[in-house]
PDB file of C-alpha atoms in Angstrom:
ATOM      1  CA  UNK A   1       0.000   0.000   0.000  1.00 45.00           C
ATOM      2  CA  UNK A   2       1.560   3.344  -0.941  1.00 46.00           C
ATOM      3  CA  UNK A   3       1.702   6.400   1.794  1.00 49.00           C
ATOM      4  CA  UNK A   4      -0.600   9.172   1.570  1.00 49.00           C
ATOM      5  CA  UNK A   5       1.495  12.292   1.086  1.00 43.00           C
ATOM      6  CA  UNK A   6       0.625  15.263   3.316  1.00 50.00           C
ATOM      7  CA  UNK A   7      -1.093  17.660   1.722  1.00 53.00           C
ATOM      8  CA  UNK A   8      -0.715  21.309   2.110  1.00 57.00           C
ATOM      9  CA  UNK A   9      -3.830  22.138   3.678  1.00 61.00           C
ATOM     10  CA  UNK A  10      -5.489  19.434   5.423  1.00 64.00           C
ATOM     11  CA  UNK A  11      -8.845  18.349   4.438  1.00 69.00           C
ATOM     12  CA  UNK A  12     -12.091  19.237   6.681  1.00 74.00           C
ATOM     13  CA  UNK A  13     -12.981  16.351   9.161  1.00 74.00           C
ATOM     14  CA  UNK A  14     -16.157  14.474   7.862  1.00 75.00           C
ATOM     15  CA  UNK A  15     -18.841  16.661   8.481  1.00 77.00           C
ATOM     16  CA  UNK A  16     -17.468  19.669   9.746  1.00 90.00           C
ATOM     17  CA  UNK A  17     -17.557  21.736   6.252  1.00 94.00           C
ATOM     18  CA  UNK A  18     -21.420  21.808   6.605  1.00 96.00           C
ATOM     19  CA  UNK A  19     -20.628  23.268  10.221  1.00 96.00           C
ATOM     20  CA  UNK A  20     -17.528  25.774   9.443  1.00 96.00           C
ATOM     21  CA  UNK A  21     -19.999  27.003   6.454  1.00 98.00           C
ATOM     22  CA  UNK A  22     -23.281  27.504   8.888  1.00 98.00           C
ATOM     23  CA  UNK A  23     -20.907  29.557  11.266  1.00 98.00           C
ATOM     24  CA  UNK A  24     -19.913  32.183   8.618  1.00 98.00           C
ATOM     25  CA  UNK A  25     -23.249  32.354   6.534  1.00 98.00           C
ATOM     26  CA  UNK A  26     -24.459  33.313  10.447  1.00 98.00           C
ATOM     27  CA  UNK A  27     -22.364  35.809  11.054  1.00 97.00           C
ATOM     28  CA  UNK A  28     -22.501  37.565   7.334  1.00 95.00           C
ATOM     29  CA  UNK A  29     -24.958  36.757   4.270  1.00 97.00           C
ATOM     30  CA  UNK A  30     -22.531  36.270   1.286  1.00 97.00           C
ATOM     31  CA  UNK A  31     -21.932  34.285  -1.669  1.00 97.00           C
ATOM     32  CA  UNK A  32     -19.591  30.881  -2.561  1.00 96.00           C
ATOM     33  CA  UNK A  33     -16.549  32.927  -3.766  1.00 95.00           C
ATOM     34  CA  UNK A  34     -16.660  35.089  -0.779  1.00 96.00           C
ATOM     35  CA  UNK A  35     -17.432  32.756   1.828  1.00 97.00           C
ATOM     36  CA  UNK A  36     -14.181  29.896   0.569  1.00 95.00           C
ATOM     37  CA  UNK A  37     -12.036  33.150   0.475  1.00 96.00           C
ATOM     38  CA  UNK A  38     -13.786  33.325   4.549  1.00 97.00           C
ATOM     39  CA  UNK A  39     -12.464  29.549   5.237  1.00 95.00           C
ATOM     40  CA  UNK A  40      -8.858  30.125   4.186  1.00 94.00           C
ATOM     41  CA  UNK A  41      -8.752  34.009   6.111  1.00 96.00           C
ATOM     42  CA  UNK A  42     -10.331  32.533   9.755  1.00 95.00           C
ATOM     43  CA  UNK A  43      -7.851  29.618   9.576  1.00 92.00           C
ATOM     44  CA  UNK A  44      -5.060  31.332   8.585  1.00 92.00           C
ATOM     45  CA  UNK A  45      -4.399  29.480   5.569  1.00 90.00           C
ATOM     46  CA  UNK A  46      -4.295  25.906   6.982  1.00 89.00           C
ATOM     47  CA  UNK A  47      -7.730  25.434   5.489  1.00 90.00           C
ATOM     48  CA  UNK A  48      -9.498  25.499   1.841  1.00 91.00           C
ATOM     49  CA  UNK A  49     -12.675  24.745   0.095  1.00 92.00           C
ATOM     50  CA  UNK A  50     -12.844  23.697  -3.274  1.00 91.00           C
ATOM     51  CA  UNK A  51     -15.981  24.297  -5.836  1.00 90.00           C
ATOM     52  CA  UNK A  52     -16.565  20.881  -5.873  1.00 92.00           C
ATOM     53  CA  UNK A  53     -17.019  20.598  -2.094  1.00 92.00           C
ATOM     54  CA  UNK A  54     -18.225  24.188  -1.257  1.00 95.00           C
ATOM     55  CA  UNK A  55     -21.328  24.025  -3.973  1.00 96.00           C
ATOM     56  CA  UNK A  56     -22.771  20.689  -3.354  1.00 96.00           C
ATOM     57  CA  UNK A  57     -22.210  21.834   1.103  1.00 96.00           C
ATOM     58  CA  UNK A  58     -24.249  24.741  -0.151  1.00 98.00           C
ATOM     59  CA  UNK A  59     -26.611  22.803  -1.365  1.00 98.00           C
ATOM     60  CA  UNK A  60     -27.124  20.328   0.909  1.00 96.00           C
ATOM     61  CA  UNK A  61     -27.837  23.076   3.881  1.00 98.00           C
ATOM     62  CA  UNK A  62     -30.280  24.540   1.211  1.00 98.00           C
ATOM     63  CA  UNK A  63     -32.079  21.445   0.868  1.00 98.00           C
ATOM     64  CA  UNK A  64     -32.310  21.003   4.605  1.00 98.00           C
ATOM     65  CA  UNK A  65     -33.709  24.439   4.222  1.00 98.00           C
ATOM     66  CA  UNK A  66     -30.645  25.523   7.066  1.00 98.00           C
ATOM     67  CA  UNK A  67     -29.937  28.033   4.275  1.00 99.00           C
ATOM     68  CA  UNK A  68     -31.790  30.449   1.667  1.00 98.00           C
ATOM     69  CA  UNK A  69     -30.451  31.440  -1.841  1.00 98.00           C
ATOM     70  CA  UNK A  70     -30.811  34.149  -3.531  1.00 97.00           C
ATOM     71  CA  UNK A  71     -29.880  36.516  -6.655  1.00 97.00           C
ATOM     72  CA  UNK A  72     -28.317  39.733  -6.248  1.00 96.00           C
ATOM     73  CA  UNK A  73     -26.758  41.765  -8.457  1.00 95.00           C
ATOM     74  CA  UNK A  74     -23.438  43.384  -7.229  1.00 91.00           C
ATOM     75  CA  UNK A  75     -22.142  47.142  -8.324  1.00 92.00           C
ATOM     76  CA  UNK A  76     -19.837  45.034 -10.963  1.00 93.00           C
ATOM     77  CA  UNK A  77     -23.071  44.391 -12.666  1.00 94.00           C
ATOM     78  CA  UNK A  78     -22.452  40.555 -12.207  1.00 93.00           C
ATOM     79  CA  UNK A  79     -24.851  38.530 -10.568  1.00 96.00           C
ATOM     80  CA  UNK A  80     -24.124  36.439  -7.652  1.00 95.00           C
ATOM     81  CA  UNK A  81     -25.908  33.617  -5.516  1.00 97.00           C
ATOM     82  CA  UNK A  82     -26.460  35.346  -1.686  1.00 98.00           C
ATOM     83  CA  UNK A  83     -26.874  32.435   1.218  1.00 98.00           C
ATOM     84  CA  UNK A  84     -28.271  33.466   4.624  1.00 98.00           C
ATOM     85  CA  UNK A  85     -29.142  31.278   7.565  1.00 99.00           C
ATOM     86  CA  UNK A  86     -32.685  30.434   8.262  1.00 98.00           C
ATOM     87  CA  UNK A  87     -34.028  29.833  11.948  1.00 98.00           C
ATOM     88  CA  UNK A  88     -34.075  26.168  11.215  1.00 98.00           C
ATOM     89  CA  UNK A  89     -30.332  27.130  10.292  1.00 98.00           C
ATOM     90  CA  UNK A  90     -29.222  28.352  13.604  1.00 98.00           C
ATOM     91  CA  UNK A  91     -30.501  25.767  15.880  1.00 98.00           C
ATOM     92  CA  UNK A  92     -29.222  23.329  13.696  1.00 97.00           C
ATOM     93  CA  UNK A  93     -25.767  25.577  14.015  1.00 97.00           C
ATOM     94  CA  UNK A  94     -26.417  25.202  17.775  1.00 97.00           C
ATOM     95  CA  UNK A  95     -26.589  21.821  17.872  1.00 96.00           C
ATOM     96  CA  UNK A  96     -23.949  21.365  15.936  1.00 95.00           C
ATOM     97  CA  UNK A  97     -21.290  23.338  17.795  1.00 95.00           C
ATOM     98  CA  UNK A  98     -22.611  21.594  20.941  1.00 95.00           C
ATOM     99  CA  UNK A  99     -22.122  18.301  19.609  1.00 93.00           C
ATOM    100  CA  UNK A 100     -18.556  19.227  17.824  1.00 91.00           C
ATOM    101  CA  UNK A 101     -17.569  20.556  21.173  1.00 92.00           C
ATOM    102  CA  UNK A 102     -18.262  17.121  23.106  1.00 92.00           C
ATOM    103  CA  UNK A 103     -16.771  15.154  20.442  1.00 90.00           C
ATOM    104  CA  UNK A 104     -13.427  17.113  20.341  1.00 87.00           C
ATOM    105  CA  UNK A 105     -13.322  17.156  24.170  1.00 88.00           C
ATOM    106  CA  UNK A 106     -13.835  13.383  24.529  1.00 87.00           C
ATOM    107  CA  UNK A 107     -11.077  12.687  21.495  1.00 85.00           C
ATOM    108  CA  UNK A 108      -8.668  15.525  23.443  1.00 85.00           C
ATOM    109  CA  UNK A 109      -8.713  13.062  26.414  1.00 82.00           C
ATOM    110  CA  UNK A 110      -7.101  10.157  24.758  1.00 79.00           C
ATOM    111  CA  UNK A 111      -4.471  12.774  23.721  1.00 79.00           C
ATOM    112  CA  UNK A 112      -3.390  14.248  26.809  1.00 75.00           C
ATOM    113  CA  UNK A 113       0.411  13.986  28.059  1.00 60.00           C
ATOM    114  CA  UNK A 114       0.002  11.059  30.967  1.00 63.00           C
ATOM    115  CA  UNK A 115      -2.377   9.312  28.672  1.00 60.00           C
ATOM    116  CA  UNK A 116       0.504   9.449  26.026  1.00 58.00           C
ATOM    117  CA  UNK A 117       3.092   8.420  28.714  1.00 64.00           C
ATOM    118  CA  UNK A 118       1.314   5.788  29.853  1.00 62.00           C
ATOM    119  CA  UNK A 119       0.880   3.911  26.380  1.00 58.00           C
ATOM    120  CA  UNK A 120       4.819   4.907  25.328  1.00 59.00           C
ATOM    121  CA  UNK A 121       6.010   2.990  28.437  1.00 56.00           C
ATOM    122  CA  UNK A 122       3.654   0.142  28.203  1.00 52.00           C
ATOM    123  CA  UNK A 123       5.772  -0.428  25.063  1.00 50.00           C
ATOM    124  CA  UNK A 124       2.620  -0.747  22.483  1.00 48.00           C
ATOM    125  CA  UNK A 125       2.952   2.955  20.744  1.00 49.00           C
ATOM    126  CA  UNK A 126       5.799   4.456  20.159  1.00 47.00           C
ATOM    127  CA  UNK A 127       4.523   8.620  19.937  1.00 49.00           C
ATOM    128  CA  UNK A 128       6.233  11.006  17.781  1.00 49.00           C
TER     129      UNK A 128
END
């Protein structure tokens, strides 16, 4: 089996593009362009969205009706697709963070120094 090469930017964790997208279509109604351009600015460059995942993520909150679409036509003359959060949206958002949250702090257990101590002298993992 050949080794994955690191990437540049690592890839979202499964289902947390949905999430990261809710989060900035609450704070600020925008369109796709501006909200991958959003992704890479908030993490500093260590994350990026792609057209092929950031349209059909769009979609799929607009078919859970978590988001609304619609055309506006900027000062450019060029029209572009506006997203904004729905109420349905923001409790899902809720939820969402409150689950993430849990998740992360249960995995952050099993990563703590002792824990990592203990399973480097029990001679089964050797940590980095």
């Amino acid at each position: 089996m050949m080794a994955r090469l690191p990437s540049s930017r690592p890839a979202f964790p499964p289902g947390s593009l949905d999430l990261v997208l809710l989060s900035l279509i609450a704070k600020e109604s925008t369109h796709g362009y501006r909200l991958a351009r959003l992704v890479e600015e908030v993490s500093g460059g260590r994350l990026a969205v792609e057209e092929g995942s950031l349209y059909p993520a769009l979609q799929r909150l607009k078919k859970r009706k978590l988001v609304e679409a619609e055309w506006q036509t900027q000062e450019s003359g060029r029209e572009v697709r506006i997203y904004s959060i729905t109420p349905e949206g923001r409790a899902a958002l809720r939820e969402g963070v409150r689950e993430w949250t849990a998740l992360t702090g249960t995995i952050a257990r099993f990563l703590n120094t002792k824990l990592a101590d203990r399973i480097e002298g029990a001679g089964h993992v050797r940590l980095a």
